[in-house]
XYZ file of C-alpha atoms in Angstrom:
279
model
C 3.495 -21.454 56.132
C 2.479 -18.851 53.525
C 5.144 -16.470 54.855
C 7.898 -19.094 54.481
C 6.940 -19.716 50.848
C 6.543 -16.020 50.041
C 10.011 -15.153 51.360
C 11.565 -17.999 49.358
C 9.809 -16.816 46.182
C 10.930 -13.248 46.919
C 14.571 -14.294 47.340
C 14.418 -16.320 44.107
C 12.918 -13.285 42.356
C 15.808 -11.071 43.472
C 14.612 -9.325 46.637
C 17.348 -8.875 49.216
C 15.829 -6.416 51.706
C 13.401 -8.124 54.098
C 11.430 -5.967 56.491
C 10.394 -7.888 59.595
C 9.313 -7.390 63.182
C 8.871 -9.461 66.303
C 5.263 -8.265 66.442
C 4.449 -9.759 63.010
C 4.780 -13.203 64.662
C 6.400 -14.722 61.575
C 10.128 -14.217 62.150
C 10.576 -17.991 62.616
C 9.321 -18.517 59.043
C 11.382 -15.647 57.639
C 14.531 -16.966 59.311
C 13.840 -20.469 58.023
C 13.357 -19.195 54.454
C 16.658 -17.286 54.594
C 18.530 -20.282 56.023
C 17.050 -22.668 53.424
C 18.107 -20.365 50.602
C 21.624 -20.085 52.073
C 21.789 -23.906 52.327
C 20.735 -24.169 48.654
C 23.638 -21.901 47.723
C 21.219 -19.349 46.249
C 22.463 -16.553 48.567
C 24.981 -15.848 51.318
C 23.941 -14.317 54.638
C 25.639 -11.044 53.699
C 23.458 -10.774 50.565
C 20.362 -10.334 52.743
C 19.462 -7.054 54.424
C 17.153 -7.914 57.326
C 15.377 -5.207 59.319
C 14.041 -6.033 62.790
C 11.986 -3.776 65.081
C 11.862 -2.926 68.770
C 8.243 -3.126 69.922
C 6.468 -0.566 72.138
C 6.575 -2.695 75.308
C 10.383 -2.951 75.150
C 11.516 0.698 75.314
C 13.186 0.636 78.775
C 16.936 0.511 78.024
C 17.495 -2.715 79.986
C 14.961 -4.518 77.747
C 16.430 -3.478 74.383
C 19.285 -5.956 74.040
C 17.341 -8.976 75.435
C 14.530 -8.160 72.960
C 16.935 -8.064 70.013
C 18.578 -11.292 71.232
C 15.133 -12.917 71.308
C 14.553 -11.850 67.689
C 17.958 -13.278 66.668
C 17.134 -16.541 68.436
C 13.786 -16.789 66.599
C 15.451 -15.969 63.243
C 18.433 -18.210 64.082
C 20.737 -15.505 62.744
C 23.798 -13.896 64.354
C 22.855 -10.296 63.577
C 20.259 -8.087 61.916
C 21.345 -5.561 59.307
C 19.064 -2.872 60.703
C 17.270 -2.580 64.038
C 14.728 0.193 64.465
C 12.475 1.653 67.150
C 9.044 0.793 65.714
C 7.115 3.704 67.270
C 8.173 6.767 69.255
C 5.754 5.976 72.096
C 5.808 3.133 74.590
C 3.322 0.681 76.087
C 3.584 -0.726 79.604
C 6.373 -3.354 79.644
C 5.272 -6.929 80.214
C 3.982 -10.025 78.439
C 0.949 -8.337 76.841
C 1.828 -7.062 73.353
C -1.103 -4.600 73.502
C -1.555 -3.940 77.247
C -5.036 -2.583 78.054
C -6.865 -1.614 81.240
C -10.316 -2.869 82.331
C -11.949 -0.271 80.045
C -10.048 -1.515 76.992
C -7.776 1.559 76.893
C -4.081 1.165 76.058
C -1.714 1.344 79.032
C 1.143 3.640 78.063
C 4.578 3.932 79.607
C 6.644 7.065 80.036
C 9.628 6.656 77.771
C 12.934 8.415 77.247
C 13.676 7.982 73.567
C 17.277 9.089 74.054
C 17.886 6.364 76.634
C 16.266 3.779 74.346
C 18.490 5.042 71.511
C 21.631 4.647 73.648
C 20.654 1.008 74.235
C 20.366 0.557 70.447
C 23.823 2.094 70.037
C 25.158 -0.527 72.474
C 23.553 -3.288 70.350
C 25.371 -1.937 67.307
C 28.664 -1.855 69.233
C 28.065 -5.470 70.291
C 27.666 -6.504 66.624
C 24.038 -7.614 67.065
C 22.833 -4.952 64.604
C 24.899 -3.544 61.740
C 22.856 -0.322 61.619
C 20.184 1.334 63.751
C 17.240 3.537 62.869
C 13.700 4.561 63.709
C 10.148 4.297 62.401
C 7.110 6.582 62.516
C 9.215 9.440 63.910
C 8.348 13.025 63.101
C 10.857 15.829 62.738
C 10.706 16.805 66.423
C 11.380 13.249 67.579
C 14.259 12.882 65.105
C 15.754 16.152 66.339
C 15.597 14.882 69.920
C 17.955 12.066 68.936
C 20.097 14.061 66.507
C 20.685 16.744 69.167
C 21.298 14.279 72.003
C 24.512 15.060 73.922
C 27.102 12.363 73.286
C 25.289 10.903 70.267
C 27.371 8.011 68.971
C 25.392 6.931 65.889
C 22.602 8.825 64.211
C 19.584 7.002 62.793
C 20.375 5.722 59.285
C 16.701 5.490 58.357
C 13.160 6.475 59.285
C 10.430 4.083 58.177
C 7.132 5.881 57.561
C 4.012 5.551 55.441
C 4.788 6.942 51.999
C 2.999 6.673 48.626
C 1.513 8.988 45.961
C -1.426 9.957 48.243
C 0.934 10.671 51.166
C 4.235 11.890 49.756
C 5.798 13.282 52.979
C 7.622 16.186 51.228
C 8.663 18.071 54.399
C 9.877 15.006 56.276
C 11.687 13.767 53.168
C 13.508 17.099 52.837
C 14.470 17.138 56.535
C 15.759 13.554 56.380
C 17.739 14.288 53.206
C 19.508 17.166 54.974
C 20.586 14.744 57.711
C 21.469 11.756 55.481
C 18.578 9.735 56.901
C 17.019 7.377 54.355
C 13.226 7.266 54.218
C 11.863 3.727 53.994
C 8.290 3.897 52.728
C 5.808 1.380 54.078
C 2.400 0.824 52.469
C 3.914 2.098 49.185
C 0.890 0.665 47.359
C -1.652 1.925 49.872
C -3.009 -0.868 52.077
C -5.655 -3.516 52.454
C -9.147 -2.197 53.151
C -9.271 -3.611 56.681
C -11.378 -1.125 58.650
C -9.932 -2.282 61.988
C -6.657 -0.478 61.260
C -7.034 1.326 57.924
C -8.632 4.682 57.132
C -10.920 3.584 54.290
C -12.286 7.087 53.608
C -9.382 7.587 51.193
C -9.958 5.838 47.833
C -7.806 2.795 46.945
C -4.495 4.075 45.579
C -4.184 1.463 42.828
C -7.485 2.517 41.256
C -6.094 6.002 40.655
C -6.680 7.074 37.012
C -3.354 8.975 36.736
C -1.301 5.975 37.903
C -3.220 3.672 35.582
C -2.870 5.993 32.578
C 0.894 6.298 33.094
C 1.074 2.511 33.580
C -0.671 1.937 30.261
C 1.963 3.992 28.463
C 4.791 1.778 29.818
C 2.811 -1.463 29.811
C 3.060 -1.476 33.629
C 0.532 -1.749 36.455
C -0.511 1.149 38.708
C 1.413 -0.630 41.483
C 4.607 -0.684 39.455
C 4.212 3.030 38.695
C 3.631 3.856 42.383
C 6.767 1.918 43.386
C 8.858 3.451 40.607
C 7.726 6.936 41.690
C 9.150 6.497 45.191
C 12.329 4.769 43.994
C 13.040 7.768 41.761
C 12.640 10.067 44.769
C 15.325 8.110 46.601
C 12.861 6.364 48.889
C 13.270 2.691 49.796
C 10.024 0.782 49.197
C 8.839 -2.318 51.060
C 5.740 -3.647 49.285
C 4.082 -6.613 50.990
C 2.537 -9.521 49.119
C 1.869 -13.226 49.595
C 0.870 -13.614 45.944
C 3.696 -15.123 43.797
C 2.745 -13.228 40.643
C 2.536 -9.884 42.464
C 5.787 -10.535 44.333
C 7.455 -10.861 40.915
C 5.531 -7.927 39.450
C 6.537 -5.579 42.288
C 10.172 -6.351 41.474
C 9.861 -5.465 37.783
C 10.322 -1.719 38.169
C 13.922 -1.284 37.038
C 13.331 -1.479 33.268
C 11.547 1.859 32.863
C 11.690 5.343 34.330
C 9.175 8.144 34.747
C 9.664 11.514 33.099
C 9.900 14.701 35.146
C 6.407 15.646 33.971
C 5.009 12.295 35.106
C 6.773 12.600 38.470
C 5.126 16.012 38.948
C 1.714 14.619 37.956
C 2.053 11.870 40.558
C 3.339 14.313 43.192
C 0.188 16.363 42.598
C -1.926 13.384 43.753
C -0.788 13.973 47.352
C -3.760 14.226 49.721
C -1.777 14.321 52.977
C -3.958 11.488 54.245
C -2.663 8.406 56.016
C -4.122 4.970 55.362
C -2.439 3.648 58.521
C -3.661 6.051 61.175
C -1.924 4.405 64.176
C -4.822 5.427 66.417
C -3.043 4.039 69.458
C-alpha cells in the first residue's frame, strides 16, 4: 500500500514521469494510483509518462508482446509511454524471475538483442508502447541496435546509473550524438543494502561539496545532485516513499548551478557504480 500512496502524493506534487517495471511487483498499485487521480480529475492519462520494462526472462521475440500485454493488464492501462529492455543479457525463460541451477548460479539464455528489439518495434507499431528504449546498455550494445539492418525505430533513451560519483561522460557524449536521452537511475546514490549495493563508496548525500553548494542556495545535497544532472540534460528518476522527500526532490526548478559549481560537481566523479549488477 505504501507504493499506492507514494504515487498519489507524487502526482499531487507535480511528478508526471513514473518509472516502473514488472519486476518491481508493484505495477498494480501504480496503475491504481494513476487511475484514481484520473477519476479525481487531477490529471488525464496523456499527462502521465509511464515507463515499463522487459525483464531478462522475456527476451525471446515471441515473449515480448505477451509480456507487455501482461504489464498493461496489471496497470489497467491501454499503453505505456515508454517500454525498455531492462538489461542487455537474458535469463532462461520460464516462471522463475531469477532462474538458478542447483549450485545457486544464474541460468543464462543466449539472446539476440536485435531480434528482441524488432519485437519492441512491433509493439510500438501496435500502439502498445508510444516509444521504445533500453537500459544498462553500453556503447557497443547500443551500436548493435543502431547499426542493425532494417532498423525501424532507434532507442529514444538509455536508462543507466548516473550521479555525481558516476557521471558517465563518455556514454553521455555518445548518446547525445545519436539523440538518445540518458535517464539516470540512483541519481541520489542508493540505499546501503549490501545484498545489491557496493557500499565501499561513501554515501553520496554526505558529500561536503554537494552540502556546501546546497547551503548557498538553501537546498539539500539531494536537490543539488538532482539539479546537476537536470542541467546536463539528463532525466532523473529519484525514488522515495517519504512524502516530505518526494516533495523536496521536486523542488529543483527554482535555482540553477553556476558553471563553476557544475565543474566542481563533475570533479567528484569516481567512476564507481553503487549498483554493480553482479548477475
